[in-house]
Amino acid sequence: MTNYYEVLDKNLVAVDCVIFGYDISDKELKLLLVKRKFEPEYGKWTLPGGFVKKDEGVLEAACRVLYQLTSLKDVYMEQSYAWGDVDRDSGGRVITISHFALIKTHELDPVMIEASVAHWRSISRLPKLIFDHRRIIDRAYKELIDRIKVKPVGFELLPEKFTLVQLQDLYEAIYQRKIDKRNFRKKIISMNLLEKMDEKEKETSKKGAYYYRFIPSRYEDFKRQGFYFNLDVQ
Amino acid sequence: MTNYYEVLDKNLVAVDCVIFGYDISDKELKLLLVKRKFEPEYGKWTLPGGFVKKDEGVLEAACRVLYQLTSLKDVYMEQSYAWGDVDRDSGGRVITISHFALIKTHELDPVMIEASVAHWRSISRLPKLIFDHRRIIDRAYKELIDRIKVKPVGFELLPEKFTLVQLQDLYEAIYQRKIDKRNFRKKIISMNLLEKMDEKEKETSKKGAYYYRFIPSRYEDFKRQGFYFNLDVQ
């Protein structure tokens, strides 16, 4: 029996990773970008990416790309969109499946980043990128904004313990606008997902500010009780 | 110069269409399913799908599949997810990109559907499907629920004029639960996106119920003013 699949067109499939990073001292949302190492568009800024091998899952490929660049595993990774226009890549017909990842920049070895082709660039000052990579970023960024409003994924970008000011800084960096402090605190406290610690952060003020921790099990309980996470604050 | 792309693995890429249909008289959300016409899994229930040709965009392929089955163009179509596990298809390595479409079942030629391999099946009574198609449906269905809460896409499933009862029937059919009538009406009316018509629907009650129309330009104004569509009613 001949296999029907054998006569069909095959396509190159790639993954591109929109790697968002945040550092509590910088208070800026950043993207990890690389310079391309092959033609076409050699040397130009691009999203870290790679081609999906025939014996490799799509998510697996995205994790491989991220690992090769950062040596990080177990990173928050979510599929964003499959970009399928015939002429989106000037080197050939490539369908790329974009993913976004969230990492704490302080987890990355700065020596490794320094020596590699990768650079952190602020989301508000991105260089010109190849192909449709700017559109890919814009979509992933919108998805990130939507996600942090309704899911506690923002904590992926913070150290384990953080102050409420640091949490608000993160949301302001992602939203790229100021938000109302009172309203923000009221919302996050009322969900009862954070544990107030005994320890204080004292570097930024004399009085100090208590550290908090996000407790994933409390979030599970919260959902089971039919509640929805909501940090959509003006 | 040798092209770097030429030495890379290529993959079969497919599209699968989760085609939601609704008929105001049935008050049931349905899916258009087909019986597979080739091996493996010949004759089994499957989502309508097809393989992406090398000179064809991904969305274009999904629209082709839908058109071949329904003769419909300009249908609401949205990408859902790229399914990329290596062994998801027993016939070979196929990455499939699922899409969901919304159509009014009364727009379809019943003779054509009767003669074809396609059948409408209620979302609450689906047959066993091949491969991961059930997961694909589950995801698209969740996305549909999320979408109709925050975007006026439900109107894609209704005739141009509809009563408020018919609109609520649709939402209840998609949510698969009863919703509060007063709250629902208050929300939809307060957004001022519908135009009340002079005509009444008189088949279902003696008194009759006014028809309404959804006005897309009002929705554009609504968004421009910074408002959000919201029909998340308990």
PDB file of C-alpha atoms in Angstrom, chain A residues 48-205:
ATOM      1  CA  PRO A  48      16.198  33.557  18.579  1.00  0.00           C
ATOM      2  CA  GLY A  49      14.855  30.714  16.482  1.00  0.00           C
ATOM      3  CA  GLY A  50      15.534  27.406  14.827  1.00  0.00           C
ATOM      4  CA  PHE A  51      14.078  24.821  12.525  1.00  0.00           C
ATOM      5  CA  VAL A  52      11.902  21.972  13.766  1.00  0.00           C
ATOM      6  CA  LYS A  53      13.612  18.632  13.139  1.00  0.00           C
ATOM      7  CA  LYS A  54      11.577  15.733  11.844  1.00  0.00           C
ATOM      8  CA  ASP A  55      11.901  13.790  15.110  1.00  0.00           C
ATOM      9  CA  GLU A  56      11.319  16.772  17.398  1.00  0.00           C
ATOM     10  CA  GLY A  57       8.120  18.249  18.809  1.00  0.00           C
ATOM     11  CA  VAL A  58       7.372  21.905  18.159  1.00  0.00           C
ATOM     12  CA  LEU A  59       7.456  22.874  21.852  1.00  0.00           C
ATOM     13  CA  GLU A  60      10.592  20.767  22.248  1.00  0.00           C
ATOM     14  CA  ALA A  61      12.230  22.771  19.454  1.00  0.00           C
ATOM     15  CA  ALA A  62      11.318  26.058  21.142  1.00  0.00           C
ATOM     16  CA  CYS A  63      12.756  24.799  24.446  1.00  0.00           C
ATOM     17  CA  ARG A  64      15.937  23.676  22.655  1.00  0.00           C
ATOM     18  CA  VAL A  65      16.402  27.140  21.144  1.00  0.00           C
ATOM     19  CA  LEU A  66      15.908  28.743  24.547  1.00  0.00           C
ATOM     20  CA  TYR A  67      18.232  26.277  26.266  1.00  0.00           C
ATOM     21  CA  GLN A  68      21.014  26.699  23.715  1.00  0.00           C
ATOM     22  CA  LEU A  69      20.926  30.429  24.246  1.00  0.00           C
ATOM     23  CA  THR A  70      20.386  30.686  27.996  1.00  0.00           C
ATOM     24  CA  SER A  71      21.184  27.257  29.533  1.00  0.00           C
ATOM     25  CA  LEU A  72      17.787  27.581  31.224  1.00  0.00           C
ATOM     26  CA  LYS A  73      15.251  24.780  31.520  1.00  0.00           C
ATOM     27  CA  ASP A  74      11.774  24.756  33.095  1.00  0.00           C
ATOM     28  CA  VAL A  75      11.048  28.216  31.831  1.00  0.00           C
ATOM     29  CA  TYR A  76       7.507  29.575  31.368  1.00  0.00           C
ATOM     30  CA  MET A  77       6.862  29.008  27.671  1.00  0.00           C
ATOM     31  CA  GLU A  78       3.645  29.457  25.768  1.00  0.00           C
ATOM     32  CA  GLN A  79       2.791  29.136  22.102  1.00  0.00           C
ATOM     33  CA  SER A  80       1.815  32.399  20.503  1.00  0.00           C
ATOM     34  CA  TYR A  81       0.928  31.986  16.813  1.00  0.00           C
ATOM     35  CA  ALA A  82       1.753  30.117  13.598  1.00  0.00           C
ATOM     36  CA  TRP A  83       2.884  32.514  10.853  1.00  0.00           C
ATOM     37  CA  GLY A  84       2.111  30.902   7.553  1.00  0.00           C
ATOM     38  CA  ASP A  85       2.259  33.396   4.686  1.00  0.00           C
ATOM     39  CA  VAL A  86       4.136  31.947   1.730  1.00  0.00           C
ATOM     40  CA  ASP A  87       6.602  34.819   1.326  1.00  0.00           C
ATOM     41  CA  ARG A  88       7.272  35.812   4.932  1.00  0.00           C
ATOM     42  CA  ASP A  89      10.915  34.587   4.799  1.00  0.00           C
ATOM     43  CA  SER A  90      13.090  35.726   1.890  1.00  0.00           C
ATOM     44  CA  GLY A  91      15.226  32.571   2.161  1.00  0.00           C
ATOM     45  CA  GLY A  92      12.435  30.148   1.366  1.00  0.00           C
ATOM     46  CA  ARG A  93       8.991  29.033   2.385  1.00  0.00           C
ATOM     47  CA  VAL A  94       9.114  28.732   6.170  1.00  0.00           C
ATOM     48  CA  ILE A  95       6.135  28.423   8.483  1.00  0.00           C
ATOM     49  CA  THR A  96       7.225  29.645  11.891  1.00  0.00           C
ATOM     50  CA  ILE A  97       5.479  28.998  15.178  1.00  0.00           C
ATOM     51  CA  SER A  98       6.236  31.743  17.660  1.00  0.00           C
ATOM     52  CA  HIS A  99       6.428  31.174  21.401  1.00  0.00           C
ATOM     53  CA  PHE A 100       6.876  33.500  24.283  1.00  0.00           C
ATOM     54  CA  ALA A 101       8.997  32.805  27.308  1.00  0.00           C
ATOM     55  CA  LEU A 102       9.335  34.665  30.596  1.00  0.00           C
ATOM     56  CA  ILE A 103      12.625  34.741  32.453  1.00  0.00           C
ATOM     57  CA  LYS A 104      14.177  36.667  35.290  1.00  0.00           C
ATOM     58  CA  THR A 105      17.208  38.330  33.755  1.00  0.00           C
ATOM     59  CA  HIS A 106      19.250  37.872  36.946  1.00  0.00           C
ATOM     60  CA  GLU A 107      19.013  34.085  36.442  1.00  0.00           C
ATOM     61  CA  LEU A 108      21.086  34.348  33.297  1.00  0.00           C
ATOM     62  CA  ASP A 109      24.827  34.116  33.509  1.00  0.00           C
ATOM     63  CA  PRO A 110      25.946  37.602  32.395  1.00  0.00           C
ATOM     64  CA  VAL A 111      29.307  36.228  31.247  1.00  0.00           C
ATOM     65  CA  MET A 112      27.543  33.809  28.945  1.00  0.00           C
ATOM     66  CA  ILE A 113      25.290  36.506  27.537  1.00  0.00           C
ATOM     67  CA  GLU A 114      28.294  38.794  27.097  1.00  0.00           C
ATOM     68  CA  ALA A 115      30.152  36.123  25.108  1.00  0.00           C
ATOM     69  CA  SER A 116      27.154  35.090  23.012  1.00  0.00           C
ATOM     70  CA  VAL A 117      25.382  36.703  20.116  1.00  0.00           C
ATOM     71  CA  ALA A 118      22.421  37.536  22.343  1.00  0.00           C
ATOM     72  CA  HIS A 119      21.542  40.932  23.744  1.00  0.00           C
ATOM     73  CA  TRP A 120      18.827  42.266  26.010  1.00  0.00           C
ATOM     74  CA  ARG A 121      16.979  45.125  24.368  1.00  0.00           C
ATOM     75  CA  SER A 122      14.296  47.245  25.979  1.00  0.00           C
ATOM     76  CA  ILE A 123      10.825  46.606  24.557  1.00  0.00           C
ATOM     77  CA  SER A 124      10.486  50.364  24.071  1.00  0.00           C
ATOM     78  CA  ARG A 125      13.691  50.666  22.006  1.00  0.00           C
ATOM     79  CA  LEU A 126      13.856  47.680  19.689  1.00  0.00           C
ATOM     80  CA  PRO A 127      16.199  47.653  16.689  1.00  0.00           C
ATOM     81  CA  LYS A 128      14.982  46.921  13.174  1.00  0.00           C
ATOM     82  CA  LEU A 129      14.321  43.194  12.875  1.00  0.00           C
ATOM     83  CA  ILE A 130      14.255  40.799   9.915  1.00  0.00           C
ATOM     84  CA  PHE A 131      11.156  39.532   8.114  1.00  0.00           C
ATOM     85  CA  ASP A 132       7.920  39.736  10.148  1.00  0.00           C
ATOM     86  CA  HIS A 133       9.683  39.490  13.514  1.00  0.00           C
ATOM     87  CA  ARG A 134       8.402  42.855  14.653  1.00  0.00           C
ATOM     88  CA  ARG A 135       4.802  41.697  14.081  1.00  0.00           C
ATOM     89  CA  ILE A 136       5.600  38.463  15.908  1.00  0.00           C
ATOM     90  CA  ILE A 137       6.864  40.482  18.889  1.00  0.00           C
ATOM     91  CA  ASP A 138       3.887  42.850  18.824  1.00  0.00           C
ATOM     92  CA  ARG A 139       1.488  39.924  18.996  1.00  0.00           C
ATOM     93  CA  ALA A 140       3.361  38.144  21.796  1.00  0.00           C
ATOM     94  CA  TYR A 141       3.607  41.401  23.747  1.00  0.00           C
ATOM     95  CA  LYS A 142      -0.167  41.949  23.476  1.00  0.00           C
ATOM     96  CA  GLU A 143      -0.693  38.373  24.638  1.00  0.00           C
ATOM     97  CA  LEU A 144       1.631  38.941  27.589  1.00  0.00           C
ATOM     98  CA  ILE A 145      -0.371  42.020  28.614  1.00  0.00           C
ATOM     99  CA  ASP A 146      -3.636  40.082  28.319  1.00  0.00           C
ATOM    100  CA  ARG A 147      -2.170  37.169  30.251  1.00  0.00           C
ATOM    101  CA  ILE A 148      -0.817  39.097  33.248  1.00  0.00           C
ATOM    102  CA  LYS A 149      -4.209  40.737  33.734  1.00  0.00           C
ATOM    103  CA  VAL A 150      -5.978  37.422  34.227  1.00  0.00           C
ATOM    104  CA  LYS A 151      -3.307  34.909  35.239  1.00  0.00           C
ATOM    105  CA  PRO A 152      -0.541  35.073  37.834  1.00  0.00           C
ATOM    106  CA  VAL A 153       2.225  34.649  35.249  1.00  0.00           C
ATOM    107  CA  GLY A 154       3.903  37.960  36.100  1.00  0.00           C
ATOM    108  CA  PHE A 155       5.515  36.264  39.096  1.00  0.00           C
ATOM    109  CA  GLU A 156       7.648  34.293  36.609  1.00  0.00           C
ATOM    110  CA  LEU A 157       9.507  37.554  36.019  1.00  0.00           C
ATOM    111  CA  LEU A 158      10.153  38.353  39.688  1.00  0.00           C
ATOM    112  CA  PRO A 159      12.486  36.840  42.265  1.00  0.00           C
ATOM    113  CA  GLU A 160      10.844  34.561  44.817  1.00  0.00           C
ATOM    114  CA  LYS A 161      10.413  37.375  47.323  1.00  0.00           C
ATOM    115  CA  PHE A 162       9.417  40.849  46.231  1.00  0.00           C
ATOM    116  CA  THR A 163       7.833  43.965  47.660  1.00  0.00           C
ATOM    117  CA  LEU A 164       4.474  45.288  46.513  1.00  0.00           C
ATOM    118  CA  VAL A 165       6.318  48.247  44.989  1.00  0.00           C
ATOM    119  CA  GLN A 166       8.442  45.828  42.954  1.00  0.00           C
ATOM    120  CA  LEU A 167       5.334  43.965  41.837  1.00  0.00           C
ATOM    121  CA  GLN A 168       3.702  47.210  40.747  1.00  0.00           C
ATOM    122  CA  ASP A 169       6.927  48.273  38.974  1.00  0.00           C
ATOM    123  CA  LEU A 170       6.720  45.052  36.945  1.00  0.00           C
ATOM    124  CA  TYR A 171       3.111  45.669  35.931  1.00  0.00           C
ATOM    125  CA  GLU A 172       3.904  49.259  35.011  1.00  0.00           C
ATOM    126  CA  ALA A 173       6.904  48.121  32.958  1.00  0.00           C
ATOM    127  CA  ILE A 174       4.745  45.648  31.041  1.00  0.00           C
ATOM    128  CA  TYR A 175       1.759  47.979  30.617  1.00  0.00           C
ATOM    129  CA  GLN A 176       4.190  50.833  29.857  1.00  0.00           C
ATOM    130  CA  ARG A 177       2.084  53.227  31.915  1.00  0.00           C
ATOM    131  CA  LYS A 178       1.545  54.227  35.538  1.00  0.00           C
ATOM    132  CA  ILE A 179      -1.198  52.437  37.431  1.00  0.00           C
ATOM    133  CA  ASP A 180      -3.129  53.449  40.517  1.00  0.00           C
ATOM    134  CA  LYS A 181      -1.235  52.244  43.585  1.00  0.00           C
ATOM    135  CA  ARG A 182      -4.183  51.978  45.956  1.00  0.00           C
ATOM    136  CA  ASN A 183      -6.347  50.110  43.509  1.00  0.00           C
ATOM    137  CA  PHE A 184      -3.517  47.773  42.542  1.00  0.00           C
ATOM    138  CA  ARG A 185      -2.721  46.896  46.164  1.00  0.00           C
ATOM    139  CA  LYS A 186      -6.364  46.425  47.035  1.00  0.00           C
ATOM    140  CA  LYS A 187      -6.833  43.994  44.158  1.00  0.00           C
ATOM    141  CA  ILE A 188      -3.711  41.924  44.728  1.00  0.00           C
ATOM    142  CA  ILE A 189      -4.221  41.727  48.519  1.00  0.00           C
ATOM    143  CA  SER A 190      -7.909  40.836  48.249  1.00  0.00           C
ATOM    144  CA  MET A 191      -7.107  37.749  46.161  1.00  0.00           C
ATOM    145  CA  ASN A 192      -5.060  36.410  49.082  1.00  0.00           C
ATOM    146  CA  LEU A 193      -2.492  34.745  46.824  1.00  0.00           C
ATOM    147  CA  LEU A 194       0.537  36.359  48.447  1.00  0.00           C
ATOM    148  CA  GLU A 195       2.152  35.560  51.765  1.00  0.00           C
ATOM    149  CA  LYS A 196       3.588  38.488  53.694  1.00  0.00           C
ATOM    150  CA  MET A 197       7.040  37.601  54.999  1.00  0.00           C
ATOM    151  CA  ASP A 198       8.720  38.770  58.219  1.00  0.00           C
ATOM    152  CA  GLU A 199      11.656  40.159  56.251  1.00  0.00           C
ATOM    153  CA  LYS A 200      11.888  43.690  54.911  1.00  0.00           C
ATOM    154  CA  GLU A 201      13.561  45.159  51.873  1.00  0.00           C
ATOM    155  CA  LYS A 202      15.596  48.134  53.182  1.00  0.00           C
ATOM    156  CA  GLU A 203      17.690  49.245  50.235  1.00  0.00           C
ATOM    157  CA  THR A 204      15.191  51.616  48.703  1.00  0.00           C
ATOM    158  CA  SER A 205      13.799  53.222  51.891  1.00  0.00           C
TER     159      SER A 205
END
